[in-house]
Each structure stands twice: as structure tokens, then as C-alpha cells.
PDB file of C-alpha atoms in Angstrom:
ATOM      1  CA  MET A   1       0.000   0.000   0.000  1.00 66.00           C
ATOM      2  CA  ARG A   2       1.243   3.469  -0.809  1.00 83.00           C
ATOM      3  CA  GLU A   3       1.045   6.324   1.675  1.00 90.00           C
ATOM      4  CA  PHE A   4      -2.268   8.137   1.911  1.00 94.00           C
ATOM      5  CA  GLY A   5      -3.780  10.985   3.889  1.00 95.00           C
ATOM      6  CA  TYR A   6      -6.623  10.714   6.360  1.00 95.00           C
ATOM      7  CA  HIS A   7      -9.409  13.193   7.048  1.00 94.00           C
ATOM      8  CA  ARG A   8     -12.246  12.671   9.527  1.00 95.00           C
ATOM      9  CA  ALA A   9     -15.301  14.554   8.259  1.00 93.00           C
ATOM     10  CA  SER A  10     -17.145  16.717  10.789  1.00 93.00           C
ATOM     11  CA  ASP A  11     -20.321  16.897   8.711  1.00 90.00           C
ATOM     12  CA  SER A  12     -21.583  16.142   5.204  1.00 87.00           C
ATOM     13  CA  ALA A  13     -20.413  19.495   3.836  1.00 87.00           C
ATOM     14  CA  ASP A  14     -16.928  18.893   5.203  1.00 91.00           C
ATOM     15  CA  ALA A  15     -16.896  15.429   3.642  1.00 89.00           C
ATOM     16  CA  LEU A  16     -17.843  16.838   0.241  1.00 88.00           C
ATOM     17  CA  THR A  17     -15.233  19.583   0.482  1.00 89.00           C
ATOM     18  CA  ALA A  18     -12.508  17.094   1.349  1.00 90.00           C
ATOM     19  CA  LEU A  19     -13.519  14.782  -1.478  1.00 86.00           C
ATOM     20  CA  GLY A  20     -13.555  17.614  -3.984  1.00 86.00           C
ATOM     21  CA  ALA A  21     -10.143  18.881  -2.871  1.00 90.00           C
ATOM     22  CA  HIS A  22      -8.493  15.546  -3.621  1.00 87.00           C
ATOM     23  CA  PRO A  23      -9.605  13.948  -6.921  1.00 81.00           C
ATOM     24  CA  ASP A  24      -8.221  10.537  -5.919  1.00 87.00           C
ATOM     25  CA  SER A  25      -9.812  10.500  -2.469  1.00 90.00           C
ATOM     26  CA  ARG A  26     -12.342   7.937  -1.278  1.00 91.00           C
ATOM     27  CA  PHE A  27     -14.962   7.826   1.431  1.00 91.00           C
ATOM     28  CA  LEU A  28     -14.222   5.400   4.265  1.00 92.00           C
ATOM     29  CA  GLY A  29     -17.186   3.674   5.869  1.00 90.00           C
ATOM     30  CA  GLY A  30     -16.696   0.091   6.980  1.00 92.00           C
ATOM     31  CA  GLY A  31     -13.741  -0.347   4.631  1.00 91.00           C
ATOM     32  CA  THR A  32     -14.452  -4.044   4.042  1.00 91.00           C
ATOM     33  CA  ASN A  33     -14.109  -3.701   0.268  1.00 91.00           C
ATOM     34  CA  LEU A  34     -11.951  -0.588  -0.040  1.00 92.00           C
ATOM     35  CA  VAL A  35      -9.138  -1.716   2.269  1.00 93.00           C
ATOM     36  CA  ASP A  36      -8.798  -5.057   0.467  1.00 93.00           C
ATOM     37  CA  LEU A  37      -8.536  -3.258  -2.866  1.00 94.00           C
ATOM     38  CA  MET A  38      -5.938  -0.897  -1.433  1.00 94.00           C
ATOM     39  CA  LYS A  39      -3.857  -3.853  -0.260  1.00 93.00           C
ATOM     40  CA  ALA A  40      -4.046  -5.362  -3.741  1.00 93.00           C
ATOM     41  CA  GLY A  41      -3.071  -2.064  -5.389  1.00 94.00           C
ATOM     42  CA  VAL A  42      -6.364  -1.753  -7.259  1.00 93.00           C
ATOM     43  CA  GLU A  43      -7.449   1.310  -5.298  1.00 92.00           C
ATOM     44  CA  ARG A  44      -4.753   3.915  -4.621  1.00 93.00           C
ATOM     45  CA  PRO A  45      -6.488   6.843  -2.912  1.00 93.00           C
ATOM     46  CA  SER A  46      -4.500   9.915  -1.979  1.00 93.00           C
ATOM     47  CA  VAL A  47      -6.815  10.650   0.966  1.00 94.00           C
ATOM     48  CA  LEU A  48      -9.388   8.643   2.899  1.00 94.00           C
ATOM     49  CA  VAL A  49     -12.337  10.744   4.072  1.00 93.00           C
ATOM     50  CA  ASP A  50     -13.752   9.038   7.167  1.00 93.00           C
ATOM     51  CA  ILE A  51     -17.550   9.440   7.372  1.00 91.00           C
ATOM     52  CA  ARG A  52     -18.191   6.903  10.111  1.00 90.00           C
ATOM     53  CA  ARG A  53     -18.999   9.551  12.740  1.00 91.00           C
ATOM     54  CA  LEU A  54     -21.535  11.400  10.634  1.00 90.00           C
ATOM     55  CA  PRO A  55     -25.197  11.074  11.734  1.00 89.00           C
ATOM     56  CA  LEU A  56     -26.072   8.743   8.874  1.00 89.00           C
ATOM     57  CA  ASP A  57     -26.490   5.521  10.831  1.00 90.00           C
ATOM     58  CA  THR A  58     -30.208   5.509  11.592  1.00 89.00           C
ATOM     59  CA  ILE A  59     -33.219   3.637  10.232  1.00 90.00           C
ATOM     60  CA  GLU A  60     -36.425   5.676  10.395  1.00 88.00           C
ATOM     61  CA  VAL A  61     -40.022   4.904   9.462  1.00 87.00           C
ATOM     62  CA  THR A  62     -41.336   7.465   6.975  1.00 83.00           C
ATOM     63  CA  PRO A  63     -44.888   8.912   6.968  1.00 83.00           C
ATOM     64  CA  ASP A  64     -45.731   6.966   3.788  1.00 79.00           C
ATOM     65  CA  GLY A  65     -44.917   3.668   5.483  1.00 78.00           C
ATOM     66  CA  GLY A  66     -41.465   3.193   3.997  1.00 83.00           C
ATOM     67  CA  LEU A  67     -38.069   3.237   5.628  1.00 88.00           C
ATOM     68  CA  HIS A  68     -35.311   5.834   5.539  1.00 88.00           C
ATOM     69  CA  ILE A  69     -31.982   3.971   5.797  1.00 90.00           C
ATOM     70  CA  GLY A  70     -28.803   5.927   6.457  1.00 89.00           C
ATOM     71  CA  ALA A  71     -25.696   5.306   4.383  1.00 89.00           C
ATOM     72  CA  THR A  72     -23.538   4.287   7.347  1.00 91.00           C
ATOM     73  CA  VAL A  73     -26.019   1.834   8.867  1.00 92.00           C
ATOM     74  CA  VAL A  74     -24.040  -1.386   9.232  1.00 94.00           C
ATOM     75  CA  ASN A  75     -25.454  -4.449   7.531  1.00 94.00           C
ATOM     76  CA  SER A  76     -25.986  -6.361  10.788  1.00 95.00           C
ATOM     77  CA  ASP A  77     -28.189  -3.591  12.169  1.00 96.00           C
ATOM     78  CA  LEU A  78     -30.132  -3.408   8.894  1.00 94.00           C
ATOM     79  CA  ALA A  79     -30.863  -7.143   8.851  1.00 94.00           C
ATOM     80  CA  ALA A  80     -31.830  -7.201  12.552  1.00 95.00           C
ATOM     81  CA  HIS A  81     -34.069  -4.123  12.524  1.00 95.00           C
ATOM     82  CA  PRO A  82     -37.650  -5.113  13.457  1.00 95.00           C
ATOM     83  CA  GLU A  83     -39.272  -2.957  10.771  1.00 91.00           C
ATOM     84  CA  VAL A  84     -36.963  -4.305   8.056  1.00 91.00           C
ATOM     85  CA  ARG A  85     -37.772  -7.881   9.061  1.00 91.00           C
ATOM     86  CA  ARG A  86     -41.504  -7.167   9.295  1.00 89.00           C
ATOM     87  CA  ARG A  87     -42.014  -5.016   6.189  1.00 86.00           C
ATOM     88  CA  TYR A  88     -39.158  -6.062   3.912  1.00 88.00           C
ATOM     89  CA  PRO A  89     -37.986  -9.574   4.844  1.00 89.00           C
ATOM     90  CA  ALA A  90     -36.377 -10.100   1.438  1.00 88.00           C
ATOM     91  CA  LEU A  91     -34.002  -7.244   2.224  1.00 90.00           C
ATOM     92  CA  ALA A  92     -33.006  -8.858   5.517  1.00 91.00           C
ATOM     93  CA  GLN A  93     -32.530 -12.183   3.732  1.00 90.00           C
ATOM     94  CA  ALA A  94     -30.338 -10.572   1.097  1.00 89.00           C
ATOM     95  CA  VAL A  95     -28.095  -8.963   3.720  1.00 92.00           C
ATOM     96  CA  LEU A  96     -27.750 -12.185   5.723  1.00 91.00           C
ATOM     97  CA  ALA A  97     -26.799 -14.143   2.600  1.00 84.00           C
ATOM     98  CA  GLY A  98     -24.152 -11.670   1.486  1.00 77.00           C
ATOM     99  CA  ALA A  99     -21.272 -12.105   3.934  1.00 81.00           C
ATOM    100  CA  SER A 100     -20.102 -13.465   7.263  1.00 86.00           C
ATOM    101  CA  GLY A 101     -21.303 -11.998  10.544  1.00 87.00           C
ATOM    102  CA  GLN A 102     -17.957 -10.329  11.108  1.00 90.00           C
ATOM    103  CA  LEU A 103     -18.154  -8.507   7.778  1.00 90.00           C
ATOM    104  CA  ARG A 104     -21.788  -7.533   8.304  1.00 93.00           C
ATOM    105  CA  ASN A 105     -20.814  -5.899  11.596  1.00 93.00           C
ATOM    106  CA  MET A 106     -18.428  -3.588   9.695  1.00 94.00           C
ATOM    107  CA  ALA A 107     -19.875  -3.154   6.187  1.00 93.00           C
ATOM    108  CA  THR A 108     -22.269  -0.255   5.579  1.00 92.00           C
ATOM    109  CA  VAL A 109     -25.341   0.145   3.382  1.00 91.00           C
ATOM    110  CA  GLY A 110     -23.728   2.848   1.252  1.00 89.00           C
ATOM    111  CA  GLY A 111     -20.562   0.811   0.835  1.00 90.00           C
ATOM    112  CA  ASN A 112     -22.538  -2.258  -0.143  1.00 90.00           C
ATOM    113  CA  LEU A 113     -24.331  -0.411  -2.923  1.00 89.00           C
ATOM    114  CA  LEU A 114     -21.076   1.130  -4.170  1.00 87.00           C
ATOM    115  CA  GLN A 115     -18.748  -1.848  -3.781  1.00 88.00           C
ATOM    116  CA  ARG A 116     -16.520  -2.810  -6.682  1.00 89.00           C
ATOM    117  CA  THR A 117     -16.849  -5.883  -8.843  1.00 89.00           C
ATOM    118  CA  ARG A 118     -15.362  -9.197  -7.655  1.00 89.00           C
ATOM    119  CA  CYS A 119     -14.031 -10.027 -11.117  1.00 91.00           C
ATOM    120  CA  ALA A 120     -10.684 -11.796 -10.651  1.00 92.00           C
ATOM    121  CA  TYR A 121      -9.112  -9.837 -13.518  1.00 94.00           C
ATOM    122  CA  PHE A 122     -10.170  -6.509 -12.027  1.00 93.00           C
ATOM    123  CA  ASN A 123      -8.699  -7.515  -8.667  1.00 94.00           C
ATOM    124  CA  ASP A 124      -5.382  -8.653 -10.151  1.00 95.00           C
ATOM    125  CA  VAL A 125      -3.201  -5.701 -11.199  1.00 95.00           C
ATOM    126  CA  THR A 126      -0.950  -8.004 -13.240  1.00 96.00           C
ATOM    127  CA  THR A 127      -3.755  -8.658 -15.762  1.00 96.00           C
ATOM    128  CA  PRO A 128      -5.416  -6.307 -18.289  1.00 95.00           C
ATOM    129  CA  CYS A 129      -8.753  -4.817 -17.287  1.00 93.00           C
ATOM    130  CA  ASN A 130     -10.696  -2.063 -19.019  1.00 91.00           C
ATOM    131  CA  LYS A 131     -12.188  -1.053 -15.685  1.00 89.00           C
ATOM    132  CA  ARG A 132      -8.757  -0.381 -14.163  1.00 89.00           C
ATOM    133  CA  VAL A 133      -6.843   0.642 -17.297  1.00 90.00           C
ATOM    134  CA  PRO A 134      -9.150   1.839 -20.099  1.00 88.00           C
ATOM    135  CA  GLY A 135      -8.306   0.255 -23.434  1.00 90.00           C
ATOM    136  CA  SER A 136      -6.193  -2.567 -21.985  1.00 93.00           C
ATOM    137  CA  GLY A 137      -8.805  -5.222 -22.774  1.00 93.00           C
ATOM    138  CA  CYS A 138     -11.148  -7.576 -20.952  1.00 93.00           C
ATOM    139  CA  PRO A 139      -9.639 -11.074 -20.497  1.00 94.00           C
ATOM    140  CA  ALA A 140     -12.957 -12.317 -19.092  1.00 92.00           C
ATOM    141  CA  ILE A 141     -14.549 -12.186 -22.542  1.00 89.00           C
ATOM    142  CA  GLU A 142     -12.507 -15.175 -23.692  1.00 90.00           C
ATOM    143  CA  GLY A 143     -11.092 -16.349 -20.368  1.00 90.00           C
ATOM    144  CA  GLU A 144     -12.533 -17.359 -17.000  1.00 87.00           C
ATOM    145  CA  HIS A 145     -16.037 -15.948 -17.003  1.00 84.00           C
ATOM    146  CA  HIS A 146     -18.403 -18.423 -15.355  1.00 82.00           C
ATOM    147  CA  ASN A 147     -19.202 -15.827 -12.669  1.00 81.00           C
ATOM    148  CA  HIS A 148     -19.715 -12.995 -15.138  1.00 86.00           C
ATOM    149  CA  ALA A 149     -22.634 -11.296 -16.844  1.00 84.00           C
ATOM    150  CA  ILE A 150     -25.186 -13.142 -18.948  1.00 82.00           C
ATOM    151  CA  LEU A 151     -27.168  -9.973 -19.644  1.00 79.00           C
ATOM    152  CA  GLY A 152     -25.923  -6.392 -19.820  1.00 78.00           C
ATOM    153  CA  ALA A 153     -22.310  -7.153 -20.761  1.00 83.00           C
ATOM    154  CA  SER A 154     -20.459  -5.622 -23.676  1.00 86.00           C
ATOM    155  CA  GLU A 155     -17.279  -6.267 -25.634  1.00 88.00           C
ATOM    156  CA  HIS A 156     -15.546  -3.957 -23.156  1.00 90.00           C
ATOM    157  CA  CYS A 157     -16.539  -5.599 -19.866  1.00 90.00           C
ATOM    158  CA  ALA A 158     -18.426  -8.640 -18.610  1.00 88.00           C
ATOM    159  CA  SER A 159     -18.222  -8.075 -14.851  1.00 87.00           C
ATOM    160  CA  VAL A 160     -21.262  -7.865 -12.589  1.00 86.00           C
ATOM    161  CA  HIS A 161     -22.145  -5.948  -9.479  1.00 85.00           C
ATOM    162  CA  PRO A 162     -21.940  -8.215  -6.410  1.00 87.00           C
ATOM    163  CA  SER A 163     -24.580  -6.599  -4.161  1.00 88.00           C
ATOM    164  CA  ASP A 164     -27.427  -8.880  -3.036  1.00 88.00           C
ATOM    165  CA  MET A 165     -28.865  -5.898  -1.184  1.00 90.00           C
ATOM    166  CA  ALA A 166     -29.241  -3.930  -4.416  1.00 89.00           C
ATOM    167  CA  VAL A 167     -31.367  -6.717  -5.940  1.00 88.00           C
ATOM    168  CA  ALA A 168     -33.807  -6.652  -3.029  1.00 88.00           C
ATOM    169  CA  LEU A 169     -33.945  -2.849  -2.960  1.00 88.00           C
ATOM    170  CA  THR A 170     -34.713  -2.806  -6.683  1.00 86.00           C
ATOM    171  CA  ALA A 171     -37.703  -5.090  -6.132  1.00 85.00           C
ATOM    172  CA  PHE A 172     -38.960  -2.659  -3.495  1.00 86.00           C
ATOM    173  CA  ASP A 173     -38.605   0.364  -5.821  1.00 84.00           C
ATOM    174  CA  ALA A 174     -36.034   1.908  -3.498  1.00 87.00           C
ATOM    175  CA  VAL A 175     -34.900   5.479  -4.073  1.00 86.00           C
ATOM    176  CA  VAL A 176     -31.294   6.532  -3.527  1.00 86.00           C
ATOM    177  CA  SER A 177     -30.850   9.975  -1.999  1.00 84.00           C
ATOM    178  CA  TYR A 178     -27.438  11.551  -2.497  1.00 82.00           C
ATOM    179  CA  GLN A 179     -25.624  14.795  -1.867  1.00 81.00           C
ATOM    180  CA  THR A 180     -23.125  16.472  -4.184  1.00 77.00           C
ATOM    181  CA  GLY A 181     -21.350  19.804  -4.235  1.00 76.00           C
ATOM    182  CA  GLU A 182     -24.238  21.097  -6.342  1.00 78.00           C
ATOM    183  CA  GLY A 183     -26.902  20.041  -3.861  1.00 80.00           C
ATOM    184  CA  PRO A 184     -29.066  17.042  -2.993  1.00 81.00           C
ATOM    185  CA  GLY A 185     -30.691  14.677  -5.451  1.00 82.00           C
ATOM    186  CA  GLU A 186     -32.645  11.454  -5.712  1.00 83.00           C
ATOM    187  CA  LEU A 187     -32.541   8.570  -8.145  1.00 84.00           C
ATOM    188  CA  PRO A 188     -34.544   5.337  -8.339  1.00 85.00           C
ATOM    189  CA  ILE A 189     -32.184   2.467  -7.696  1.00 85.00           C
ATOM    190  CA  SER A 190     -33.401   0.897 -10.941  1.00 83.00           C
ATOM    191  CA  GLU A 191     -31.651   3.788 -12.713  1.00 83.00           C
ATOM    192  CA  PHE A 192     -28.639   3.823 -10.401  1.00 82.00           C
ATOM    193  CA  TYR A 193     -27.163   0.682 -11.999  1.00 77.00           C
ATOM    194  CA  LEU A 194     -26.829   1.001 -15.758  1.00 72.00           C
ATOM    195  CA  PRO A 195     -25.510  -1.377 -18.444  1.00 74.00           C
ATOM    196  CA  VAL A 196     -21.758  -1.135 -18.787  1.00 75.00           C
ATOM    197  CA  GLY A 197     -21.847  -0.199 -22.478  1.00 70.00           C
ATOM    198  CA  ASP A 198     -18.725   1.647 -23.598  1.00 70.00           C
ATOM    199  CA  THR A 199     -17.832   2.993 -20.144  1.00 71.00           C
ATOM    200  CA  PRO A 200     -16.504   0.090 -18.039  1.00 75.00           C
ATOM    201  CA  THR A 201     -14.389   2.431 -15.906  1.00 69.00           C
ATOM    202  CA  GLY A 202     -17.481   3.884 -14.239  1.00 57.00           C
ATOM    203  CA  ARG A 203     -18.641   3.095 -10.743  1.00 49.00           C
ATOM    204  CA  PRO A 204     -20.271   1.400  -8.951  1.00 43.00           C
ATOM    205  CA  SER A 205     -18.651  -1.794 -10.194  1.00 36.00           C
ATOM    206  CA  SER A 206     -19.743  -2.590 -13.727  1.00 33.00           C
ATOM    207  CA  ARG A 207     -22.037   0.423 -13.775  1.00 37.00           C
ATOM    208  CA  ARG A 208     -21.557   4.161 -13.917  1.00 37.00           C
ATOM    209  CA  GLU A 209     -22.456   6.756 -11.351  1.00 40.00           C
ATOM    210  CA  PRO A 210     -25.370   9.141 -11.861  1.00 37.00           C
ATOM    211  CA  TRP A 211     -23.231  12.179 -11.039  1.00 37.00           C
ATOM    212  CA  SER A 212     -20.234  13.665 -12.773  1.00 31.00           C
ATOM    213  CA  PRO A 213     -16.651  14.115 -11.517  1.00 29.00           C
ATOM    214  CA  ALA A 214     -17.345  17.858 -11.568  1.00 28.00           C
ATOM    215  CA  SER A 215     -19.630  17.378  -8.572  1.00 29.00           C
ATOM    216  CA  PRO A 216     -17.995  14.401  -6.870  1.00 28.00           C
ATOM    217  CA  CYS A 217     -19.914  12.535  -4.235  1.00 31.00           C
ATOM    218  CA  ARG A 218     -20.452   8.897  -3.382  1.00 31.00           C
ATOM    219  CA  LEU A 219     -22.066   9.719  -0.061  1.00 33.00           C
ATOM    220  CA  LEU A 220     -25.564   8.230  -0.037  1.00 36.00           C
ATOM    221  CA  ARG A 221     -27.904   9.797   2.458  1.00 35.00           C
ATOM    222  CA  SER A 222     -30.271   6.885   2.158  1.00 40.00           C
ATOM    223  CA  PRO A 223     -32.009   4.382  -0.011  1.00 47.00           C
ATOM    224  CA  ARG A 224     -35.642   4.445   1.008  1.00 47.00           C
ATOM    225  CA  THR A 225     -38.276   1.842   0.359  1.00 46.00           C
ATOM    226  CA  ARG A 226     -41.767   2.928  -0.582  1.00 43.00           C
ATOM    227  CA  GLY A 227     -44.605   1.508   1.439  1.00 38.00           C
ATOM    228  CA  SER A 228     -46.770   1.267  -1.666  1.00 32.00           C
ATOM    229  CA  VAL A 229     -44.712  -1.581  -3.102  1.00 36.00           C
ATOM    230  CA  ARG A 230     -45.140  -3.904  -0.156  1.00 37.00           C
ATOM    231  CA  SER A 231     -47.109  -7.040  -0.913  1.00 32.00           C
ATOM    232  CA  ALA A 232     -50.487  -7.191   0.810  1.00 30.00           C
ATOM    233  CA  ASN A 233     -50.250 -10.931   1.428  1.00 30.00           C
ATOM    234  CA  ALA A 234     -46.927 -12.653   0.976  1.00 35.00           C
ATOM    235  CA  PRO A 235     -43.758 -10.648   1.772  1.00 39.00           C
ATOM    236  CA  PRO A 236     -41.253 -10.611  -1.084  1.00 43.00           C
ATOM    237  CA  THR A 237     -38.585 -13.251  -0.943  1.00 45.00           C
ATOM    238  CA  ARG A 238     -35.301 -13.680  -2.728  1.00 45.00           C
ATOM    239  CA  SER A 239     -33.357 -16.503  -4.342  1.00 45.00           C
ATOM    240  CA  ARG A 240     -29.693 -17.154  -5.032  1.00 49.00           C
ATOM    241  CA  SER A 241     -28.065 -19.490  -7.505  1.00 48.00           C
ATOM    242  CA  ALA A 242     -28.134 -22.951  -5.931  1.00 38.00           C
ATOM    243  CA  ARG A 243     -24.470 -23.433  -6.824  1.00 43.00           C
ATOM    244  CA  SER A 244     -23.353 -20.454  -4.763  1.00 48.00           C
ATOM    245  CA  PRO A 245     -21.976 -21.195  -1.279  1.00 50.00           C
ATOM    246  CA  PRO A 246     -23.895 -19.294   1.419  1.00 46.00           C
ATOM    247  CA  LEU A 247     -21.209 -16.654   2.027  1.00 45.00           C
ATOM    248  CA  SER A 248     -19.850 -16.282  -1.505  1.00 50.00           C
ATOM    249  CA  THR A 249     -20.581 -13.579  -4.031  1.00 54.00           C
ATOM    250  CA  CYS A 250     -23.860 -14.349  -5.749  1.00 55.00           C
ATOM    251  CA  ARG A 251     -23.679 -15.472  -9.386  1.00 55.00           C
ATOM    252  CA  THR A 252     -27.326 -14.790 -10.077  1.00 60.00           C
ATOM    253  CA  GLY A 253     -29.942 -13.258  -7.849  1.00 65.00           C
ATOM    254  CA  SER A 254     -33.634 -12.528  -7.986  1.00 66.00           C
ATOM    255  CA  CYS A 255     -36.212 -10.917  -5.764  1.00 65.00           C
ATOM    256  CA  ALA A 256     -39.918 -10.932  -6.527  1.00 65.00           C
ATOM    257  CA  MET A 257     -43.158  -9.780  -4.954  1.00 63.00           C
ATOM    258  CA  CYS A 258     -46.226 -11.989  -5.256  1.00 60.00           C
ATOM    259  CA  ASP A 259     -49.805 -11.600  -4.087  1.00 56.00           C
ATOM    260  CA  SER A 260     -51.348 -14.889  -3.051  1.00 50.00           C
ATOM    261  CA  PRO A 261     -54.897 -14.957  -1.621  1.00 49.00           C
ATOM    262  CA  SER A 262     -54.419 -18.492  -0.282  1.00 45.00           C
ATOM    263  CA  ALA A 263     -51.015 -18.208   1.369  1.00 41.00           C
ATOM    264  CA  ARG A 264     -49.273 -15.929   3.797  1.00 42.00           C
ATOM    265  CA  SER A 265     -45.577 -16.061   4.522  1.00 42.00           C
ATOM    266  CA  PRO A 266     -44.236 -15.615   8.062  1.00 42.00           C
ATOM    267  CA  PRO A 267     -43.344 -12.034   9.032  1.00 40.00           C
ATOM    268  CA  GLY A 268     -39.590 -12.496   9.239  1.00 42.00           C
ATOM    269  CA  PRO A 269     -36.741 -14.031   7.262  1.00 40.00           C
ATOM    270  CA  GLY A 270     -36.165 -16.792   9.780  1.00 38.00           C
ATOM    271  CA  ALA A 271     -33.070 -15.097  11.120  1.00 35.00           C
ATOM    272  CA  PRO A 272     -32.142 -14.747  14.804  1.00 30.00           C
ATOM    273  CA  ALA A 273     -33.015 -11.503  16.547  1.00 31.00           C
ATOM    274  CA  ARG A 274     -29.419 -10.355  16.070  1.00 29.00           C
ATOM    275  CA  PRO A 275     -27.359 -11.833  13.204  1.00 30.00           C
ATOM    276  CA  ASN A 276     -24.413 -13.804  14.524  1.00 27.00           C
ATOM    277  CA  GLY A 277     -21.363 -11.577  14.520  1.00 28.00           C
ATOM    278  CA  ASN A 278     -19.155 -13.468  16.986  1.00 26.00           C
TER     279      ASN A 278
END
């Protein structure tokens, strides 16, 4: 790892200022993905802007019956929250399937949505990768690609985004709220992840961000689920590829909402009151 600076943000405005002052800076939340990439030499930030002490770690019920989820809420707290388990069990299931308890106790919601791809070529700086070095090529097209995209790939990149949480939030019509130097904004999560096309260097992962480098911000205030998309009978559930080990990155994922007049699913995902983090 090369030397890097460290800045602890006092508030959201300070975080944005620090990020804008250093083009190669990164936000630091749980660090479960970023620190690994720094060790591998994939990420080489000049400054880490620590946002862990900002008041973004709450889950609030909104007047319309949805939930307002802060960007620095850790995954364990999200999966264990009573309202998440009662209203959106598929979201709790997705979080519990995504990593070990130790990682869930550190990883944040914002970091999960913005994590980088797990493509082996992207994570190996000795191999070409259009995402790391534009124009260098994509070895996954002809090489090892059994964990790569079936839909949405291009001749430039075949990697996929690894977030199980994003799949569940998409089924719930979640909205991502974000803040940039130009002010706040909102974007449906269904528009947050776009096909890679000709821009594989974009983020998050194999997608591109909805804001420009001229107004840099990856600080998500919250994804929020709309109460109107909750099933009246059976809570949405999710499914992973049967070949995927429980704690691996998902190869394929789905989340669907179904109304069934003759069946009612239990109110929770079958998880313990507090996900095991010991």
C-alpha cells in the first residue's frame, strides 16, 4: 500500500469539500471492500475521508410507510431491525446471505451499494482490465467468465455488481438519496445501476455513477423503500443461484413480490433476533 492521507469529516459538507479537494480521495465507511482493494493495489487513494462519525447511521419509518436507511447503517443492524424484518424480509434475507457476521458488523449500506466488482481480472493488477486501465482489454470475454454477466455485458466488460442488497432494494422500488457539491438529489435504484456499455471504468462496479466528476460525491444519504410496493399478502422473498456457497458472491440473484390470496408467509426471514457476529 502506498502512503495516503486521512481526514475525519465533521459533517456532510466537510466530507464533500474534502472529497472535492483531492480527486483521488475515497470515502471510508466500513472499509471491508476498499481496504482489500488498497492492499491489492487496485485502489490507490490519496486521501481517505472518514464518514463513520456522521449522523447517517439511523433507520427511520417514513410517513408513507417506507423506511429511511442511512448510508452508514451497518449491515448487521439493517438485517436485525424489526421494521426491516416485518415489512421487507427479502431485504433482511439478502443482507444475511451476502457475507459473514464479522463482515456484516463492519460493512455499511452505502458501501454495499457502491462496492466494486469481484471479477478476478479486475482484482489482479498483473492482468489487463478495461475497468482499471481503459483500453487494456477484458480477459474475461474469452477467459474465466463463469461468474460474469449473462445480460448487460459488452465487448468492453463482462463483470457484474456483487450486491445482493441492491437486488432486493430494486424489487422494493427503493430510491437513492445523495448529496453532491451542487446540492441534494434522488434517483430510483433501478436507474442507479446502468448497463456497462462503452464505459466500463465507471462506478459502482460494472455500472456508472449518476453524477459527474465535476460534482464528486459517493455519499448516499439513504435508499428508502416505498410503502406502496409492499405485498399485501406474501412478503417478497429472494433466491440465489443454488451453486453459490452461502457466504460467496452471488452469481445470479432474484427478488420478486407476489400476491397470493391463499397463502401468507411468516413475518420475518427466519433469522435470529441479532445476526451472529461473533
